[in-house]
Short mmCIF file of C-alpha atoms in Angstrom, two decimals:
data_model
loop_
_atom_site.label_atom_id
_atom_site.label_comp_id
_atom_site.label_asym_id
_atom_site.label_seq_id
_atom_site.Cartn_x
_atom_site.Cartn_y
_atom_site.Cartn_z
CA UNK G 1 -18.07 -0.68 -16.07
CA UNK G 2 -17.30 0.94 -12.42
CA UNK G 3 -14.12 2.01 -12.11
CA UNK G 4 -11.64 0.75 -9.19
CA UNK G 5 -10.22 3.47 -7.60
CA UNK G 6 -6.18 3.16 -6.28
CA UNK G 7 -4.64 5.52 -3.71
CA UNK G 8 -1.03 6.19 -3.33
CA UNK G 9 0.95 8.44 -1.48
CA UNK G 10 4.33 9.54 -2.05
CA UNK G 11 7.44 11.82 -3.27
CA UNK G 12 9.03 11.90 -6.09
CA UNK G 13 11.72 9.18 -5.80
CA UNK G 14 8.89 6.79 -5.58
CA UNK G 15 7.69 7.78 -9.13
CA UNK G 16 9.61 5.03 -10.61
CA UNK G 17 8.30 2.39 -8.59
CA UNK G 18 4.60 3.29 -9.01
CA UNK G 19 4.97 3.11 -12.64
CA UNK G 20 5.95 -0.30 -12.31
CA UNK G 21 3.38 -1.41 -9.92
CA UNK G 22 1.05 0.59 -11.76
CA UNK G 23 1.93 -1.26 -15.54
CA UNK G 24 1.43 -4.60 -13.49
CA UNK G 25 -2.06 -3.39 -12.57
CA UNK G 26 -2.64 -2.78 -16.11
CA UNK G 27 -1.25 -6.30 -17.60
CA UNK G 28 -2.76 -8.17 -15.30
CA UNK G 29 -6.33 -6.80 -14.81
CA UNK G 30 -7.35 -6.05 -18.59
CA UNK G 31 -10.75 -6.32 -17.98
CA UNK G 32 -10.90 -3.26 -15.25
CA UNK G 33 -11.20 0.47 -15.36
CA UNK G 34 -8.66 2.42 -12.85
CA UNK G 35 -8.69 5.45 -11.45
CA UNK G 36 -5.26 6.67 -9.80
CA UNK G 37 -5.52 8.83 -6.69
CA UNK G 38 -2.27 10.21 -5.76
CA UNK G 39 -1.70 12.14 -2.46
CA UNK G 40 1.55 14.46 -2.48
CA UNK G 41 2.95 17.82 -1.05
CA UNK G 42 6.13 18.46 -2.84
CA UNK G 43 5.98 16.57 -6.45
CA UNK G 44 7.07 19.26 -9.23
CA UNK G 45 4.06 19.83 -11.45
CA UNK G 46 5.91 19.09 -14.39
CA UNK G 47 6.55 15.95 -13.71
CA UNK G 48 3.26 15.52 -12.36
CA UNK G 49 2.09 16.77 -15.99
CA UNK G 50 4.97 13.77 -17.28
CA UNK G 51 3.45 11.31 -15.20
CA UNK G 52 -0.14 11.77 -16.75
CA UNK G 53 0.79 11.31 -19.87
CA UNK G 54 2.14 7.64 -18.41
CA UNK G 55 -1.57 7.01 -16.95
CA UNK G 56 -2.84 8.74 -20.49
CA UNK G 57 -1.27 5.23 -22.04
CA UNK G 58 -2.58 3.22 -19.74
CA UNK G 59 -5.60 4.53 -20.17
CA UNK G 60 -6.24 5.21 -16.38
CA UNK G 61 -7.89 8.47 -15.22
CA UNK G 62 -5.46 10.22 -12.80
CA UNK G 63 -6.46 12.66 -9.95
CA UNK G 64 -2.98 14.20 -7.84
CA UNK G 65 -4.14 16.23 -5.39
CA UNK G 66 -1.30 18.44 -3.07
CA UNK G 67 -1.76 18.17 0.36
CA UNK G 68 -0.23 21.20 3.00
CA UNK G 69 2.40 19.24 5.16
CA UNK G 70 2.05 21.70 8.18
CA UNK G 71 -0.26 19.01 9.92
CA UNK G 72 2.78 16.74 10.07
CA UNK G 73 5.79 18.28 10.94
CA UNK G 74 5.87 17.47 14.23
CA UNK G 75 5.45 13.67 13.46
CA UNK G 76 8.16 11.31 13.46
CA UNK G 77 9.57 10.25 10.13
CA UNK G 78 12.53 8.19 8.96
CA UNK G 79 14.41 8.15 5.65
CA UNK G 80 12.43 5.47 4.60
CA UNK G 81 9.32 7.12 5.86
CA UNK G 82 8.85 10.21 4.62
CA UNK G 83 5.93 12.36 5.48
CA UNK G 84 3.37 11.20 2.75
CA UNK G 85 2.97 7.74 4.96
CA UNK G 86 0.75 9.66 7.13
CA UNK G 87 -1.61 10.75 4.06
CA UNK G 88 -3.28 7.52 4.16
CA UNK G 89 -4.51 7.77 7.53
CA UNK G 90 -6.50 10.92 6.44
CA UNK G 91 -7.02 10.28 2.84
CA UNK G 92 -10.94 10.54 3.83
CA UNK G 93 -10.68 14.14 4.38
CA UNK G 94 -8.61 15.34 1.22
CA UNK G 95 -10.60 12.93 -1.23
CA UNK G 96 -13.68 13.49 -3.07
CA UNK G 97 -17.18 13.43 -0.64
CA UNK G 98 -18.20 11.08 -3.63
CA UNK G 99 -15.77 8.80 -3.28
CA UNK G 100 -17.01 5.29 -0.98
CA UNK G 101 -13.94 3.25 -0.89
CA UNK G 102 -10.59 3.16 -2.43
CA UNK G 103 -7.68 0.47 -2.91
CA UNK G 104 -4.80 1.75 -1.21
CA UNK G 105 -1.58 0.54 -2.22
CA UNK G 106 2.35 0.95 -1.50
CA UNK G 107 4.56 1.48 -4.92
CA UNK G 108 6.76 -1.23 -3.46
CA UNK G 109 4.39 -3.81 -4.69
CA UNK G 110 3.52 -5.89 -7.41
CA UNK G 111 0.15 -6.82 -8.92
CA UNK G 112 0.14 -10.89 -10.44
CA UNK G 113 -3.52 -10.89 -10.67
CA UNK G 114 -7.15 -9.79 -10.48
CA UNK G 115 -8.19 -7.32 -7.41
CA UNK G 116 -11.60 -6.83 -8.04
CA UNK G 117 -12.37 -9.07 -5.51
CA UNK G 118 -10.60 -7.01 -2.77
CA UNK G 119 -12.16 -4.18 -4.02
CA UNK G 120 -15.70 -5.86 -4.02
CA UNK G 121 -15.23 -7.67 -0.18
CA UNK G 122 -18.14 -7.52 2.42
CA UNK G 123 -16.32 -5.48 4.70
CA UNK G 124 -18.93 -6.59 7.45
CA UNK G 125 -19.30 -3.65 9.35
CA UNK G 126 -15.52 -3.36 9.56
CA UNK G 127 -13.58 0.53 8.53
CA UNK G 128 -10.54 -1.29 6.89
CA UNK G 129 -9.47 -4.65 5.23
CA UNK G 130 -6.02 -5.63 5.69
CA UNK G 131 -3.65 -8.38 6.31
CA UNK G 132 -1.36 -9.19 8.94
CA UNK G 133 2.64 -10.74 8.37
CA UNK G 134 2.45 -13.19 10.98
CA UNK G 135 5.86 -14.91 10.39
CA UNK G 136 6.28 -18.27 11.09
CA UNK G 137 5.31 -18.13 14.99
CA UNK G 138 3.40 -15.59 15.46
CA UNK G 139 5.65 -14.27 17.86
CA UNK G 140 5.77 -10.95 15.91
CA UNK G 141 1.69 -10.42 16.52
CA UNK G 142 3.05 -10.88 20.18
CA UNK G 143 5.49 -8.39 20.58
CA UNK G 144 3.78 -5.43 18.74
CA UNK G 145 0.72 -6.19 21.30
CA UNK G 146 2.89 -5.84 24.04
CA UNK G 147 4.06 -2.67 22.61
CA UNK G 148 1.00 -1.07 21.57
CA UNK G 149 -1.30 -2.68 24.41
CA UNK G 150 -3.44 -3.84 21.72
CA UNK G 151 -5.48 -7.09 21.36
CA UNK G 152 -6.20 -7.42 17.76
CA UNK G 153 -4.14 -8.74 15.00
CA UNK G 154 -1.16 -6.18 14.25
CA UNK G 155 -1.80 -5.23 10.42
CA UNK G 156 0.58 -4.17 7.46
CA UNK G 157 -0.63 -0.65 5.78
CA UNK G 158 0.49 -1.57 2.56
CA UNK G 159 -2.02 -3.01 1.03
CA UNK G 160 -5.71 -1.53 2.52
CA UNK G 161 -9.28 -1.22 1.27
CA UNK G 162 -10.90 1.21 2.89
CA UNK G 163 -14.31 2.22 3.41
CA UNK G 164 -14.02 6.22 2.96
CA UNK G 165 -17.45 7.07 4.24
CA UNK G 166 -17.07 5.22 7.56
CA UNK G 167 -13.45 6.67 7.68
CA UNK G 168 -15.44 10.06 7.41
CA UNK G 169 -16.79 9.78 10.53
CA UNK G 170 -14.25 7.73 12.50
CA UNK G 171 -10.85 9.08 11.39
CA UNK G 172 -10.13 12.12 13.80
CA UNK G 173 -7.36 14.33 12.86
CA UNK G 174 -6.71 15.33 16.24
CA UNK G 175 -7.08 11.50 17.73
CA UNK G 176 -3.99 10.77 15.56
CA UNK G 177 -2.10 14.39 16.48
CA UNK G 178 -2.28 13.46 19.99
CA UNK G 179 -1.39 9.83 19.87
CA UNK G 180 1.72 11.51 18.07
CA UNK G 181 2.51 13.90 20.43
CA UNK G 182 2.42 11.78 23.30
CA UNK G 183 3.45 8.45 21.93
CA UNK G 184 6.17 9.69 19.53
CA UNK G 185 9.94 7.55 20.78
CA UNK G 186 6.97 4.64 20.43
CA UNK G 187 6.61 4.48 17.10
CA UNK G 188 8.79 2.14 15.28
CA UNK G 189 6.42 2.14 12.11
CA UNK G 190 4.88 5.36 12.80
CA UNK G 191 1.63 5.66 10.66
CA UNK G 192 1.53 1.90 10.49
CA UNK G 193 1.19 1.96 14.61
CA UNK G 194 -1.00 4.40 14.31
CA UNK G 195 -3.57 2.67 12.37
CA UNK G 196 -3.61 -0.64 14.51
CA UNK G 197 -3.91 1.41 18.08
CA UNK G 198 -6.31 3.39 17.31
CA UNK G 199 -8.29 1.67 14.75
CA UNK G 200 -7.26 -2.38 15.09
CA UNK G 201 -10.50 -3.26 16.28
CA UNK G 202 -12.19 -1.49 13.05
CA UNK G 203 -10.34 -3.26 10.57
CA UNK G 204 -11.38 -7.09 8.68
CA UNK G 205 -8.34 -9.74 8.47
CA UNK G 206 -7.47 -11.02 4.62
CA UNK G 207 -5.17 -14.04 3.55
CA UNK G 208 -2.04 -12.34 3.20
CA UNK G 209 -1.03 -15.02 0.98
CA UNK G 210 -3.34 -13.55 -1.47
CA UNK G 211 -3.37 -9.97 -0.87
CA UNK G 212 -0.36 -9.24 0.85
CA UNK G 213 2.53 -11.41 0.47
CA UNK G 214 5.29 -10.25 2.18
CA UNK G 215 8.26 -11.44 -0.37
CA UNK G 216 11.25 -11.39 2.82
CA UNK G 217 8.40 -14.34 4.07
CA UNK G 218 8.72 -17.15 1.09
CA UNK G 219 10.00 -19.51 3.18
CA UNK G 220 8.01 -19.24 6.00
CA UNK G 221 5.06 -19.16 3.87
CA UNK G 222 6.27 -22.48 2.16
CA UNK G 223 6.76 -24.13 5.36
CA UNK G 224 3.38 -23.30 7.07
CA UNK G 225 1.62 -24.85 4.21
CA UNK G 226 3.42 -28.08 4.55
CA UNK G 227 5.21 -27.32 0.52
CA UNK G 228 1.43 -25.87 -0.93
CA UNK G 229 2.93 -22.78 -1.36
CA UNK G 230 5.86 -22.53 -3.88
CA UNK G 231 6.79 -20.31 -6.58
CA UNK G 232 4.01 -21.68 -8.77
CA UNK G 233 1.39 -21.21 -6.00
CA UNK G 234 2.42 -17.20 -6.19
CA UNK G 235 2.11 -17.02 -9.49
CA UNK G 236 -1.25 -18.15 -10.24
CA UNK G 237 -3.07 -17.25 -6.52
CA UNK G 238 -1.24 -14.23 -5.12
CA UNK G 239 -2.94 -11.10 -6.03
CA UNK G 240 -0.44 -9.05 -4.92
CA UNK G 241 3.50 -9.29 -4.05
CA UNK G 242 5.04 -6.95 -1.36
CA UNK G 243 8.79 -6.21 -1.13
CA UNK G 244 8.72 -4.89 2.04
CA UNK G 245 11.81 -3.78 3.46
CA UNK G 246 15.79 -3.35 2.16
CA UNK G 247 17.11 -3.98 -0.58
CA UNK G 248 13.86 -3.53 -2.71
CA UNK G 249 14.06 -4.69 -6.21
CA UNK G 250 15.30 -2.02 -8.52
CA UNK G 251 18.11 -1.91 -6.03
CA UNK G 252 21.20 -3.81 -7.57
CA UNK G 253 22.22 -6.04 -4.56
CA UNK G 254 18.39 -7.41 -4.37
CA UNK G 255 18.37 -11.13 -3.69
CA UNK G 256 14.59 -11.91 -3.70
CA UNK G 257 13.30 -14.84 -5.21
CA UNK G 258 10.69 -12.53 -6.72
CA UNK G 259 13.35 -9.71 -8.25
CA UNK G 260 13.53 -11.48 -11.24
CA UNK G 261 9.58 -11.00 -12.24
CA UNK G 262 10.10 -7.55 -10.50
CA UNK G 263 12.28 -6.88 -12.92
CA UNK G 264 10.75 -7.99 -16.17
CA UNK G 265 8.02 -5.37 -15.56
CA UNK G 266 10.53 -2.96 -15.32
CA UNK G 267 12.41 -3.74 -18.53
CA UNK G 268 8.73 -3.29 -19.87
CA UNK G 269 8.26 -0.30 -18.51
CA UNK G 270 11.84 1.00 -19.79
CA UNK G 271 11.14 -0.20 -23.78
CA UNK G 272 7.27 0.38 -23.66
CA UNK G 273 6.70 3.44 -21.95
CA UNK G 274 9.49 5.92 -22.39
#
């Protein structure tokens, strides 16, 4: 059976997190083989060494690989996005030459079922899949062309498949050095910006609905299907939840409709997988 490979990128106080995302992966896509790719600079090696022993269980194969920060420090960051964000846009460069695409996903997000067919899309020619939060209006997709002075749909890099031999060849490292350097007081979702002005035009829409649902969006997403798309609807089509923004979850004053099945993962993870 080929093996799906997942990307993430973060520090350590995300470790948590991923292990929840990651034991949703697991429950809800028994029939698949994993393989974890995480990109880091500054997570200790033993708990590295703790955390494989955590992808030992669920039988995943897990590859971290350290990454020097000095690219980066000149790029604008914010509490809430810390330097590993901009791993992503280069993850062609410090991943295997083997490799041909990758899942990447944020460890603020929830899997309810299958992926394989994200991982398995006709990309048609495109770099990138990814979905766009379009809000009720659309007047969102609007503002952040304005911004960028960008025509194509303004995508969410939390959920991404990406085509790592065409990123070989079209990713530039210095492309994305400059646009920092020159664009920096810009950049309001820094790597996130990056990726739709320089490579919007490279990159195929998906339903968020499915593969990106925004969790701060029920509503709207109830509304614009005239009632289709209720709690029920989630649970049995969306492939994968997204708490995007604050509070997330595992924070105690989290309101989300969806904290509740965020949370019975994690009391999972917390009697399963001590």
């Amino acid at each position: 059976m080929e093996k799906i490979n997942i990307l993430v990128t973060l520090d350590k106080s995300y470790i948590k997190p991923l292990k929840v995302m990651l034991l949703s992966l697991k429950e809800t896509n028994v029939d698949y083989r994993f393989s974890i790719w995480l990109l880091h600079d500054s997570i200790p090696e033993t708990e590295i060494n703790h955390f494989r022993g955590f992808t030992d269980k669920l039988d995943y194969d897990f590859h971290p690989l350290k990454i020097d920060a000095t690219y980066w420090q000149t790029a604008p960051t914010l509490k809430q996005y810390p330097t590993e964000m901009y791993y992503r846009l280069l993850c062609a460069e410090y991943l295997p030459a083997d490799l041909e695409r990758i899942i990447y996903l944020d460890p603020d997000t929830l899997i309810l079922n299958p992926i394989e067919a994200l991982w398995s899309i006709d990309l048609k020619g495109n770099m990138i899949a990814a979905a766009s939060h379009l809000g009720l209006t659309g007047i969102n997709q609007t503002i952040n062309n304005v911004r960028l002075r960008t025509k194509s749909e303004y995508f969410n890099s939390g959920v991404m498949l990406l085509d790592l031999s065409k990123m070989r060849v079209k990713v530039n490292k210095s492309d994305i050095l400059d646009l920092i350097r020159n664009h920096a007081n810009e950049l309001l979702l820094p790597d996130q910006d990056i990726l739709n002005y320089l490579y919007g035009n490279q990159i195929l829409s998906i339903p968020e609905e499915i593969w990106n649902f925004d969790t701060r969006d029920n509503i709207v997403h109830f509304a614009k299907s005239r009632g289709q798309v209720d709690t029920n609807w989630v649970i049995a089509n969306t492939s994968i939840l997204h708490f995007c923004g604050r509070p997330k979850p595992w924070d105690k004053h989290s309101i989300n409709r969806f904290t509740i099945l965020y949370q019975h993962y994690q009391r999972m993870l917390e009697l399963n997988y001590k």
